[in-house]
Amino acid sequence: MPSSPVVVLGLLSLAGLHGSGPRDLDAYGILLRSERVYAECRTYRDTGAVKTVYIKDGKRRTVTKPFSTAFVRPDRFRYEFLDRRGDEEFDRYLIWSEARDVKTWWDIRPGVETESTLERALGAARGVSGASSYTIAELLMDFPAGFERVTDLSDAVRQGEEDLGGIRCFVVTGGSREEPVTLWIDQSTFLLRRIDEQNVFPDFRTEETTTYDPVIDEAIPESLLAFDPPVAETPASRPPRARHRWGPDELDALDAQHILERTTRTYAECRTYRDSAVARTWIADEGGRPRTERAPFTTAFVRPDRFRLEARARRGEEEFDRCLAWRNGEDVRSWWDLRPGVQHVQMGAALSPATLMTSFTVDTVPALLGEVSGRSVTKMTDPERMEDEEVDGRACFVLESRFDSLTLWIDQESFLLLKLERFFGPRETTVTYEPAIDLEIAESELVFDPPDPEPR
């Protein structure tokens, strides 16, 4: 029976592994050589990341999942990837195997679990890891009933050579026109360095890049092969603050009410004000795991009627949603990326998106400056002066209202607010300020500059 074209092509490519140099290999020869390198190596380790860009209605959101792999033939294996939970926290997924012992850990589902096979454990993590759990492991161990291997790329074509981070690579493309795949394969080692993929879904599309920094046939430290789920943390209880000790010094003699009155007067009488600030909100999920939402913002103000506030909140790994509140005389405008279009509203409404981003704290300074009405933080209920503290090396009065669940740190020299801490049920929000008053404010700090539309 005549041989099929696929078999003939495979045989010709195998012959090319021995009869031609690397520069003469076609796409299938490169993929076969790469496959063999993974199958025959004694050890393998890597670090890398899967970067996925979700594109919908012209907006982009990037998710990056770092990972690492360690393998010692025949049966020692460890894989881990991280998935962002908040601005400062990551969920960790760990898969470990030695001989027939297979264990996993996932922060989302705490507790050590076991699997019948390593292939099942890696397959279960394939979707949430962006396939990084499975792609290399399958090449190393050739699972009997696995997914299609990356080296089985359909319609593979060698496109040439490119440098990738100073490493000369073969570039091989394949897949379909709608969902193309590009591989970068190290010319000297035949190890994968990068995979680019595009996928189309009913209401969005993705662009995914997986990068690898791989090493084979070198000793693997035991620390890279250890099964090390996290130790359960016991939340630290915060000791109560001590009350202020009164002394003969003028500052020591000030009580909470006088400090608040002096602070109110400082903001009400300043000619100009500017700051850069960050609101950090800690939220505990149903399992008690903390998640941080971080919202930086800036304020610029020139009395009597020029004002600009901008706040940002994370949308993806590299993208932020931006909101802007602005006033020049009677002209008040706002912009919010989640609701595109310039809005002409009252200042309270203009600040609403930023208020949501910062857990209802962003209007603190505008209220002190007289830009918005409402109760000022300096109208604390039953304020107490606590022991003085420093914020970034600056001596501060510390005032606390247990009724309002509010604590203020006020600079002893300028009487400006440097820090605020407030509790809203399960939320704890801390805002830190870098303020200045009575300095010249550049026109560039006061412009209304909504962003240009993002390319689709």
Tab-separated table of C-alpha atoms in Angstrom:
chain	number	residue	atom	x	y	z
A	1	MET	CA	0.000	0.000	0.000
A	2	PRO	CA	1.464	3.422	-0.885
A	3	SER	CA	2.575	5.575	2.043
A	4	SER	CA	0.387	8.553	2.945
A	5	PRO	CA	1.755	12.101	2.378
A	6	VAL	CA	1.824	12.671	6.164
A	7	VAL	CA	3.928	9.565	6.768
A	8	VAL	CA	6.283	10.431	3.909
A	9	LEU	CA	6.649	13.984	5.228
A	10	GLY	CA	7.357	12.666	8.740
A	11	LEU	CA	9.972	10.220	7.451
A	12	LEU	CA	11.652	12.912	5.366
A	13	SER	CA	11.719	15.199	8.394
A	14	LEU	CA	13.217	12.466	10.583
A	15	ALA	CA	15.859	11.858	7.940
A	16	GLY	CA	16.554	15.558	7.977
A	17	LEU	CA	17.339	15.383	11.727
A	18	HIS	CA	20.486	13.457	10.880
A	19	GLY	CA	21.314	14.582	7.355
A	20	SER	CA	20.902	18.359	7.651
A	21	GLY	CA	22.038	21.133	9.949
A	22	PRO	CA	19.543	23.102	12.026
A	23	ARG	CA	19.364	25.916	9.497
A	24	ASP	CA	18.152	23.447	6.838
A	25	LEU	CA	15.280	22.007	8.893
A	26	ASP	CA	11.715	22.664	7.842
A	27	ALA	CA	8.944	23.333	10.376
A	28	TYR	CA	8.202	19.670	11.021
A	29	GLY	CA	11.883	18.846	11.416
A	30	ILE	CA	12.228	21.616	14.028
A	31	LEU	CA	9.158	20.416	15.929
A	32	LEU	CA	10.334	16.787	15.895
A	33	ARG	CA	13.793	17.765	17.136
A	34	SER	CA	12.216	19.869	19.903
A	35	GLU	CA	9.915	17.008	20.893
A	36	ARG	CA	12.873	14.650	21.175
A	37	VAL	CA	14.866	17.087	23.351
A	38	TYR	CA	12.076	17.207	25.924
A	39	ALA	CA	11.550	13.438	25.824
A	40	GLU	CA	15.228	12.639	26.377
A	41	CYS	CA	16.376	15.280	28.873
A	42	ARG	CA	17.348	14.102	32.372
A	43	THR	CA	16.114	17.240	34.144
A	44	TYR	CA	14.106	20.322	33.244
A	45	ARG	CA	13.203	23.548	35.018
A	46	ASP	CA	11.739	26.849	33.945
A	47	THR	CA	10.163	30.089	35.014
A	48	GLY	CA	7.673	31.866	32.818
A	49	ALA	CA	4.371	33.666	32.524
A	50	VAL	CA	1.125	33.439	30.593
A	51	LYS	CA	-0.058	36.893	29.549
A	52	THR	CA	-3.636	36.952	28.256
A	53	VAL	CA	-5.222	40.098	26.836
A	54	TYR	CA	-9.028	40.001	26.778
A	55	ILE	CA	-10.506	42.355	24.169
A	56	LYS	CA	-14.183	43.286	24.240
A	57	ASP	CA	-15.960	46.365	22.883
A	58	GLY	CA	-12.621	48.039	22.247
A	59	LYS	CA	-11.427	47.642	25.854
A	60	ARG	CA	-8.425	45.558	26.819
A	61	ARG	CA	-7.853	43.720	30.099
A	62	THR	CA	-4.568	41.927	30.743
A	63	VAL	CA	-4.189	38.928	33.057
A	64	THR	CA	-0.669	37.676	33.810
A	65	LYS	CA	-0.050	34.327	35.521
A	66	PRO	CA	3.586	33.611	36.462
A	67	PHE	CA	4.577	29.941	36.733
A	68	SER	CA	7.527	27.642	37.401
A	69	THR	CA	8.256	23.993	36.605
A	70	ALA	CA	10.852	21.507	37.915
A	71	PHE	CA	11.301	17.911	36.741
A	72	VAL	CA	13.780	15.104	37.430
A	73	ARG	CA	13.371	11.967	35.390
A	74	PRO	CA	11.735	9.571	35.900
A	75	ASP	CA	9.140	10.709	38.433
A	76	ARG	CA	9.858	13.877	40.399
A	77	PHE	CA	7.823	16.900	39.371
A	78	ARG	CA	6.652	20.239	40.750
A	79	TYR	CA	4.622	23.009	39.104
A	80	GLU	CA	3.242	26.249	40.517
A	81	PHE	CA	1.393	29.239	39.132
A	82	LEU	CA	0.051	32.467	40.632
A	83	ASP	CA	-3.216	34.240	39.824
A	84	ARG	CA	-3.871	37.791	40.993
A	85	ARG	CA	-6.582	38.038	43.683
A	86	GLY	CA	-6.181	41.714	44.586
A	87	ASP	CA	-3.774	44.552	43.965
A	88	GLU	CA	-1.298	43.033	46.413
A	89	GLU	CA	-2.356	39.351	46.743
A	90	PHE	CA	-2.105	36.271	44.553
A	91	ASP	CA	-3.785	32.868	44.677
A	92	ARG	CA	-1.284	30.015	44.446
A	93	TYR	CA	-1.816	26.664	42.696
A	94	LEU	CA	0.727	23.900	43.417
A	95	ILE	CA	1.019	20.453	41.803
A	96	TRP	CA	3.616	17.980	43.062
A	97	SER	CA	4.475	14.386	42.313
A	98	GLU	CA	7.047	11.805	43.352
A	99	ALA	CA	6.696	8.248	42.094
A	100	ARG	CA	2.951	7.529	42.407
A	101	ASP	CA	2.301	10.152	45.071
A	102	VAL	CA	0.462	13.181	43.589
A	103	LYS	CA	-0.594	16.157	45.722
A	104	THR	CA	-2.125	19.522	44.937
A	105	TRP	CA	-2.874	22.778	46.741
A	106	TRP	CA	-5.019	25.712	45.577
A	107	ASP	CA	-5.602	28.789	47.746
A	108	ILE	CA	-9.141	29.098	46.397
A	109	ARG	CA	-9.883	25.630	47.770
A	110	PRO	CA	-7.509	25.332	50.755
A	111	GLY	CA	-6.331	21.913	51.850
A	112	VAL	CA	-3.956	19.305	50.463
A	113	GLU	CA	-5.674	17.088	47.902
A	114	THR	CA	-4.469	13.935	46.147
A	115	GLU	CA	-4.950	12.775	42.570
A	116	SER	CA	-4.764	9.318	41.038
A	117	THR	CA	-2.283	10.447	38.352
A	118	LEU	CA	-0.126	13.461	37.617
A	119	GLU	CA	-1.791	13.794	34.223
A	120	ARG	CA	-5.205	14.253	35.883
A	121	ALA	CA	-3.838	16.865	38.290
A	122	LEU	CA	-2.189	18.858	35.502
A	123	GLY	CA	-5.225	18.520	33.252
A	124	ALA	CA	-7.491	19.901	35.985
A	125	ALA	CA	-5.318	23.020	36.183
A	126	ARG	CA	-4.920	23.439	32.424
A	127	GLY	CA	-7.781	25.909	31.915
A	128	VAL	CA	-7.160	28.171	34.912
A	129	SER	CA	-3.385	28.223	34.270
A	130	GLY	CA	-3.618	29.237	30.625
A	131	ALA	CA	-2.366	25.721	29.698
A	132	SER	CA	1.025	26.307	31.325
A	133	SER	CA	0.412	23.402	33.708
A	134	TYR	CA	0.217	20.978	30.813
A	135	THR	CA	2.113	22.175	27.730
A	136	ILE	CA	5.670	21.354	28.817
A	137	ALA	CA	4.752	18.508	31.176
A	138	GLU	CA	3.200	16.586	28.278
A	139	LEU	CA	6.384	16.934	26.224
A	140	LEU	CA	8.470	15.736	29.163
A	141	MET	CA	6.317	12.721	30.039
A	142	ASP	CA	4.221	11.943	26.911
A	143	PHE	CA	0.904	11.360	28.651
A	144	PRO	CA	-1.047	8.479	27.088
A	145	ALA	CA	-4.373	10.275	26.580
A	146	GLY	CA	-3.378	13.903	26.708
A	147	PHE	CA	-4.370	17.019	24.826
A	148	GLU	CA	-2.806	17.793	21.459
A	149	ARG	CA	0.864	18.599	21.960
A	150	VAL	CA	2.216	21.967	20.950
A	151	THR	CA	4.687	20.150	18.657
A	152	ASP	CA	1.684	18.687	16.769
A	153	LEU	CA	0.932	22.182	15.438
A	154	SER	CA	-1.301	21.955	12.368
A	155	ASP	CA	-0.267	23.538	9.067
A	156	ALA	CA	3.164	24.337	10.512
A	157	VAL	CA	5.376	26.628	8.435
A	158	ARG	CA	8.886	27.833	9.199
A	159	GLN	CA	8.854	31.634	8.894
A	160	GLY	CA	12.529	32.297	9.451
A	161	GLU	CA	14.647	33.318	12.418
A	162	GLU	CA	14.361	36.065	15.033
A	163	ASP	CA	16.178	37.206	18.155
A	164	LEU	CA	14.157	36.871	21.345
A	165	GLY	CA	15.866	38.514	24.298
A	166	GLY	CA	19.256	37.983	22.654
A	167	ILE	CA	18.520	34.316	21.841
A	168	ARG	CA	18.340	33.253	18.196
A	169	CYS	CA	15.097	31.366	17.553
A	170	PHE	CA	13.315	29.489	14.816
A	171	VAL	CA	9.879	30.997	14.201
A	172	VAL	CA	7.187	28.460	13.312
A	173	THR	CA	3.577	29.402	12.606
A	174	GLY	CA	0.450	27.292	12.293
A	175	GLY	CA	-3.131	26.938	13.421
A	176	SER	CA	-5.915	28.628	11.497
A	177	ARG	CA	-6.357	32.066	9.981
A	178	GLU	CA	-8.832	33.060	12.708
A	179	GLU	CA	-6.833	31.454	15.541
A	180	PRO	CA	-3.146	31.525	14.567
A	181	VAL	CA	-0.298	30.103	16.684
A	182	THR	CA	3.362	31.171	16.581
A	183	LEU	CA	6.229	29.311	18.276
A	184	TRP	CA	9.706	30.623	19.063
A	185	ILE	CA	12.132	27.694	19.462
A	186	ASP	CA	15.713	28.208	20.667
A	187	GLN	CA	18.109	27.302	17.808
A	188	SER	CA	20.816	26.032	20.143
A	189	THR	CA	18.689	23.916	22.534
A	190	PHE	CA	15.426	23.351	20.614
A	191	LEU	CA	13.527	24.408	23.753
A	192	LEU	CA	10.362	26.508	23.549
A	193	ARG	CA	10.911	30.150	24.396
A	194	ARG	CA	7.548	31.647	23.512
A	195	ILE	CA	4.067	30.745	22.263
A	196	ASP	CA	1.666	33.308	20.786
A	197	GLU	CA	-1.980	32.351	20.318
A	198	GLN	CA	-5.170	34.135	19.332
A	199	ASN	CA	-8.659	32.850	20.100
A	200	VAL	CA	-12.077	34.117	19.077
A	201	PHE	CA	-15.172	33.713	21.266
A	202	PRO	CA	-18.789	34.783	20.650
A	203	ASP	CA	-18.503	38.153	22.415
A	204	PHE	CA	-14.772	38.700	22.934
A	205	ARG	CA	-11.355	37.605	21.710
A	206	THR	CA	-8.005	36.937	23.359
A	207	GLU	CA	-4.345	37.415	22.534
A	208	GLU	CA	-2.154	35.126	24.640
A	209	THR	CA	1.625	35.038	25.014
A	210	THR	CA	3.413	32.371	27.057
A	211	THR	CA	7.108	32.932	27.749
A	212	TYR	CA	9.629	30.418	29.068
A	213	ASP	CA	13.110	30.659	30.542
A	214	PRO	CA	14.074	26.945	30.392
A	215	VAL	CA	17.125	24.890	31.439
A	216	ILE	CA	17.739	21.169	30.872
A	217	ASP	CA	20.178	18.567	32.205
A	218	GLU	CA	21.368	20.603	35.177
A	219	ALA	CA	21.027	19.674	38.843
A	220	ILE	CA	17.675	20.718	40.350
A	221	PRO	CA	17.873	22.038	43.928
A	222	GLU	CA	15.665	20.202	46.401
A	223	SER	CA	13.924	23.474	47.221
A	224	LEU	CA	12.497	23.586	43.669
A	225	LEU	CA	11.025	20.101	44.076
A	226	ALA	CA	9.473	20.527	47.529
A	227	PHE	CA	5.761	20.325	48.223
A	228	ASP	CA	5.333	23.487	50.262
A	229	PRO	CA	1.716	24.576	50.707
A	230	PRO	CA	1.388	27.777	52.737
A	231	VAL	CA	1.166	27.700	56.509
A	232	ALA	CA	-2.188	28.919	57.753
A	233	GLU	CA	-1.883	32.459	59.068
A	234	THR	CA	-3.585	33.667	62.210
A	235	PRO	CA	-4.794	37.259	61.788
A	236	ALA	CA	-2.824	39.555	64.049
A	237	SER	CA	-4.957	41.464	66.507
A	238	ARG	CA	-4.244	45.167	66.608
A	239	PRO	CA	-3.422	46.450	70.093
A	240	PRO	CA	-5.496	49.434	71.195
A	241	ARG	CA	-3.785	52.797	70.861
A	242	ALA	CA	-2.701	54.554	74.022
A	243	ARG	CA	-4.233	57.910	74.866
A	244	HIS	CA	-2.127	61.056	74.638
A	245	ARG	CA	-0.077	62.057	77.663
A	246	TRP	CA	-0.528	65.750	78.331
A	247	GLY	CA	2.579	67.891	78.817
A	248	PRO	CA	3.574	71.563	79.211
A	249	ASP	CA	4.610	71.956	75.534
A	250	GLU	CA	2.179	73.984	73.368
A	251	LEU	CA	1.522	71.030	71.008
A	252	ASP	CA	1.141	68.647	73.929
A	253	ALA	CA	-1.500	70.941	75.395
A	254	LEU	CA	-3.759	70.840	72.327
A	255	ASP	CA	-6.828	68.653	72.689
A	256	ALA	CA	-8.553	66.833	69.812
A	257	GLN	CA	-11.136	69.540	69.212
A	258	HIS	CA	-8.551	72.312	68.896
A	259	ILE	CA	-6.484	70.229	66.472
A	260	LEU	CA	-9.535	69.598	64.304
A	261	GLU	CA	-10.487	73.290	64.319
A	262	ARG	CA	-6.950	74.257	63.309
A	263	THR	CA	-7.022	71.659	60.513
A	264	THR	CA	-10.384	72.917	59.243
A	265	ARG	CA	-9.049	76.486	59.157
A	266	THR	CA	-5.869	75.440	57.324
A	267	TYR	CA	-7.812	73.907	54.429
A	268	ALA	CA	-10.411	76.696	54.359
A	269	GLU	CA	-7.814	79.470	54.145
A	270	CYS	CA	-5.189	78.007	51.796
A	271	ARG	CA	-4.803	79.631	48.369
A	272	THR	CA	-3.838	76.419	46.602
A	273	TYR	CA	-3.726	72.738	47.418
A	274	ARG	CA	-2.277	69.685	45.697
A	275	ASP	CA	-1.683	66.089	46.702
A	276	SER	CA	-0.961	62.607	45.477
A	277	ALA	CA	-2.671	59.902	47.483
A	278	VAL	CA	-3.438	56.192	47.569
A	279	ALA	CA	-6.527	54.509	49.001
A	280	ARG	CA	-6.020	50.861	49.990
A	281	THR	CA	-9.083	48.843	50.903
A	282	TRP	CA	-8.816	45.403	52.473
A	283	ILE	CA	-11.772	43.075	51.999
A	284	ALA	CA	-12.105	39.526	53.354
A	285	ASP	CA	-13.881	36.962	51.183
A	286	GLU	CA	-16.149	34.203	52.519
A	287	GLY	CA	-13.098	32.086	53.327
A	288	GLY	CA	-11.479	34.931	55.265
A	289	ARG	CA	-8.783	35.519	52.624
A	290	PRO	CA	-7.830	39.196	52.255
A	291	ARG	CA	-7.992	41.058	48.954
A	292	THR	CA	-6.587	44.539	48.449
A	293	GLU	CA	-8.091	47.152	46.149
A	294	ARG	CA	-5.647	49.963	45.490
A	295	ALA	CA	-6.793	53.283	44.014
A	296	PRO	CA	-4.227	56.073	43.507
A	297	PHE	CA	-5.583	59.594	43.053
A	298	THR	CA	-4.387	63.188	42.747
A	299	THR	CA	-5.966	66.519	43.626
A	300	ALA	CA	-5.195	70.053	42.428
A	301	PHE	CA	-7.070	73.164	43.630
A	302	VAL	CA	-6.734	76.923	43.136
A	303	ARG	CA	-9.081	79.140	45.085
A	304	PRO	CA	-11.755	80.188	44.446
A	305	ASP	CA	-13.048	77.868	41.742
A	306	ARG	CA	-10.507	75.702	39.916
A	307	PHE	CA	-10.365	72.035	40.830
A	308	ARG	CA	-9.247	68.738	39.360
A	309	LEU	CA	-9.258	65.224	40.840
A	310	GLU	CA	-8.219	62.059	39.030
A	311	ALA	CA	-8.484	58.490	40.363
A	312	ARG	CA	-7.553	55.103	38.920
A	313	ALA	CA	-8.565	51.522	39.694
A	314	ARG	CA	-7.076	48.343	38.281
A	315	ARG	CA	-8.932	46.743	35.373
A	316	GLY	CA	-6.210	44.250	34.397
A	317	GLU	CA	-2.536	43.560	34.973
A	318	GLU	CA	-1.573	46.542	32.800
A	319	GLU	CA	-4.814	48.519	32.478
A	320	PHE	CA	-6.563	50.934	34.804
A	321	ASP	CA	-9.989	52.544	34.665
A	322	ARG	CA	-9.692	56.286	35.084
A	323	CYS	CA	-12.165	58.850	36.376
A	324	LEU	CA	-11.836	62.608	36.344
A	325	ALA	CA	-13.713	65.378	38.203
A	326	TRP	CA	-12.987	68.954	37.086
A	327	ARG	CA	-14.221	72.476	37.672
A	328	ASN	CA	-13.423	75.898	36.275
A	329	GLY	CA	-15.848	78.454	37.625
A	330	GLU	CA	-19.405	77.289	36.966
A	331	ASP	CA	-18.257	74.661	34.460
A	332	VAL	CA	-18.176	71.227	36.142
A	333	ARG	CA	-17.321	68.102	34.146
A	334	SER	CA	-16.596	64.449	34.778
A	335	TRP	CA	-15.286	61.442	32.887
A	336	TRP	CA	-15.294	57.733	33.781
A	337	ASP	CA	-13.871	54.989	31.563
A	338	LEU	CA	-16.708	52.660	32.584
A	339	ARG	CA	-19.248	55.221	31.362
A	340	PRO	CA	-17.444	56.980	28.489
A	341	GLY	CA	-18.485	60.470	27.581
A	342	VAL	CA	-18.110	63.889	29.190
A	343	GLN	CA	-20.762	64.507	31.849
A	344	HIS	CA	-21.864	67.998	32.948
A	345	VAL	CA	-22.995	67.536	36.543
A	346	GLN	CA	-22.688	68.917	40.056
A	347	MET	CA	-19.354	68.326	41.798
A	348	GLY	CA	-20.810	65.721	44.149
A	349	ALA	CA	-21.945	63.642	41.178
A	350	ALA	CA	-18.658	64.257	39.368
A	351	LEU	CA	-16.796	62.697	42.299
A	352	SER	CA	-19.113	59.671	42.560
A	353	PRO	CA	-16.997	57.236	40.465
A	354	ALA	CA	-13.856	58.113	42.437
A	355	THR	CA	-15.840	57.739	45.655
A	356	LEU	CA	-16.709	54.168	44.673
A	357	MET	CA	-13.083	53.408	43.733
A	358	THR	CA	-11.785	54.612	47.106
A	359	SER	CA	-14.474	53.142	49.373
A	360	PHE	CA	-16.100	56.513	50.059
A	361	THR	CA	-12.948	58.363	51.121
A	362	VAL	CA	-11.937	60.444	48.075
A	363	ASP	CA	-14.237	63.343	48.966
A	364	THR	CA	-12.447	63.905	52.287
A	365	VAL	CA	-10.178	66.722	51.070
A	366	PRO	CA	-12.704	68.278	48.622
A	367	ALA	CA	-15.086	68.662	51.563
A	368	LEU	CA	-12.373	70.397	53.620
A	369	LEU	CA	-11.608	72.719	50.677
A	370	GLY	CA	-15.309	73.563	50.280
A	371	GLU	CA	-15.740	71.871	46.890
A	372	VAL	CA	-18.506	69.556	48.078
A	373	SER	CA	-21.052	69.848	50.850
A	374	GLY	CA	-21.549	67.298	53.542
A	375	ARG	CA	-20.033	66.354	56.832
A	376	SER	CA	-16.269	66.890	57.053
A	377	VAL	CA	-13.963	64.377	58.739
A	378	THR	CA	-12.986	67.164	61.126
A	379	LYS	CA	-16.512	66.912	62.564
A	380	MET	CA	-15.619	63.606	64.230
A	381	THR	CA	-17.958	62.268	66.895
A	382	ASP	CA	-16.356	62.253	70.357
A	383	PRO	CA	-12.764	62.564	69.055
A	384	GLU	CA	-9.924	61.467	71.314
A	385	ARG	CA	-6.282	62.431	71.037
A	386	MET	CA	-4.113	59.330	71.107
A	387	GLU	CA	-0.335	58.978	71.406
A	388	ASP	CA	1.519	60.909	68.715
A	389	GLU	CA	2.998	58.912	65.824
A	390	GLU	CA	5.116	59.523	62.740
A	391	VAL	CA	4.041	59.136	59.125
A	392	ASP	CA	6.982	59.013	56.719
A	393	GLY	CA	9.174	60.748	59.279
A	394	ARG	CA	6.678	63.545	59.997
A	395	ALA	CA	5.341	63.943	63.534
A	396	CYS	CA	1.566	63.618	63.641
A	397	PHE	CA	-1.334	64.124	65.982
A	398	VAL	CA	-3.437	60.940	66.052
A	399	LEU	CA	-7.160	61.481	66.563
A	400	GLU	CA	-9.639	58.644	66.896
A	401	SER	CA	-13.413	58.374	66.903
A	402	ARG	CA	-14.634	54.951	67.910
A	403	PHE	CA	-18.203	55.933	67.085
A	404	ASP	CA	-17.226	56.869	63.493
A	405	SER	CA	-14.679	54.004	63.154
A	406	LEU	CA	-12.305	56.722	61.969
A	407	THR	CA	-8.667	57.616	62.762
A	408	LEU	CA	-6.790	60.658	61.417
A	409	TRP	CA	-3.058	61.401	61.335
A	410	ILE	CA	-2.541	65.192	61.113
A	411	ASP	CA	0.844	66.784	60.495
A	412	GLN	CA	1.915	68.718	63.610
A	413	GLU	CA	3.695	71.353	61.552
A	414	SER	CA	1.256	72.046	58.701
A	415	PHE	CA	-2.018	70.726	60.172
A	416	LEU	CA	-2.619	68.837	56.920
A	417	LEU	CA	-4.060	65.342	56.792
A	418	LEU	CA	-1.372	62.721	56.082
A	419	LYS	CA	-3.303	59.533	56.730
A	420	LEU	CA	-6.858	58.344	57.264
A	421	GLU	CA	-8.142	54.959	58.402
A	422	ARG	CA	-11.793	53.998	58.298
A	423	PHE	CA	-13.861	50.825	58.753
A	424	PHE	CA	-17.041	50.061	56.799
A	425	GLY	CA	-18.302	46.692	58.009
A	426	PRO	CA	-15.882	44.079	56.573
A	427	ARG	CA	-13.914	46.757	54.706
A	428	GLU	CA	-10.883	48.531	56.096
A	429	THR	CA	-9.652	51.507	54.086
A	430	THR	CA	-6.416	53.409	54.620
A	431	VAL	CA	-5.640	56.564	52.647
A	432	THR	CA	-2.170	58.117	52.636
A	433	TYR	CA	-1.616	61.675	51.382
A	434	GLU	CA	1.372	63.699	50.226
A	435	PRO	CA	-0.125	67.209	50.474
A	436	ALA	CA	1.158	70.729	49.872
A	437	ILE	CA	-0.552	74.119	50.178
A	438	ASP	CA	0.049	77.673	48.932
A	439	LEU	CA	2.399	76.624	46.119
A	440	GLU	CA	1.991	77.528	42.460
A	441	ILE	CA	-0.148	75.008	40.581
A	442	ALA	CA	0.872	74.459	36.963
A	443	GLU	CA	-1.819	74.676	34.280
A	444	SER	CA	-1.002	71.077	33.313
A	445	GLU	CA	-2.266	69.957	36.735
A	446	LEU	CA	-5.648	71.617	36.166
A	447	VAL	CA	-6.552	70.519	32.626
A	448	PHE	CA	-9.576	68.429	31.766
A	449	ASP	CA	-8.050	65.642	29.696
A	450	PRO	CA	-10.294	62.625	29.162
A	451	PRO	CA	-8.476	59.821	27.358
A	452	ASP	CA	-8.646	59.098	23.660
A	453	PRO	CA	-10.787	56.063	22.790
A	454	GLU	CA	-8.875	52.749	22.936
A	455	PRO	CA	-8.257	51.040	19.581
A	456	ARG	CA	-10.502	48.069	18.909
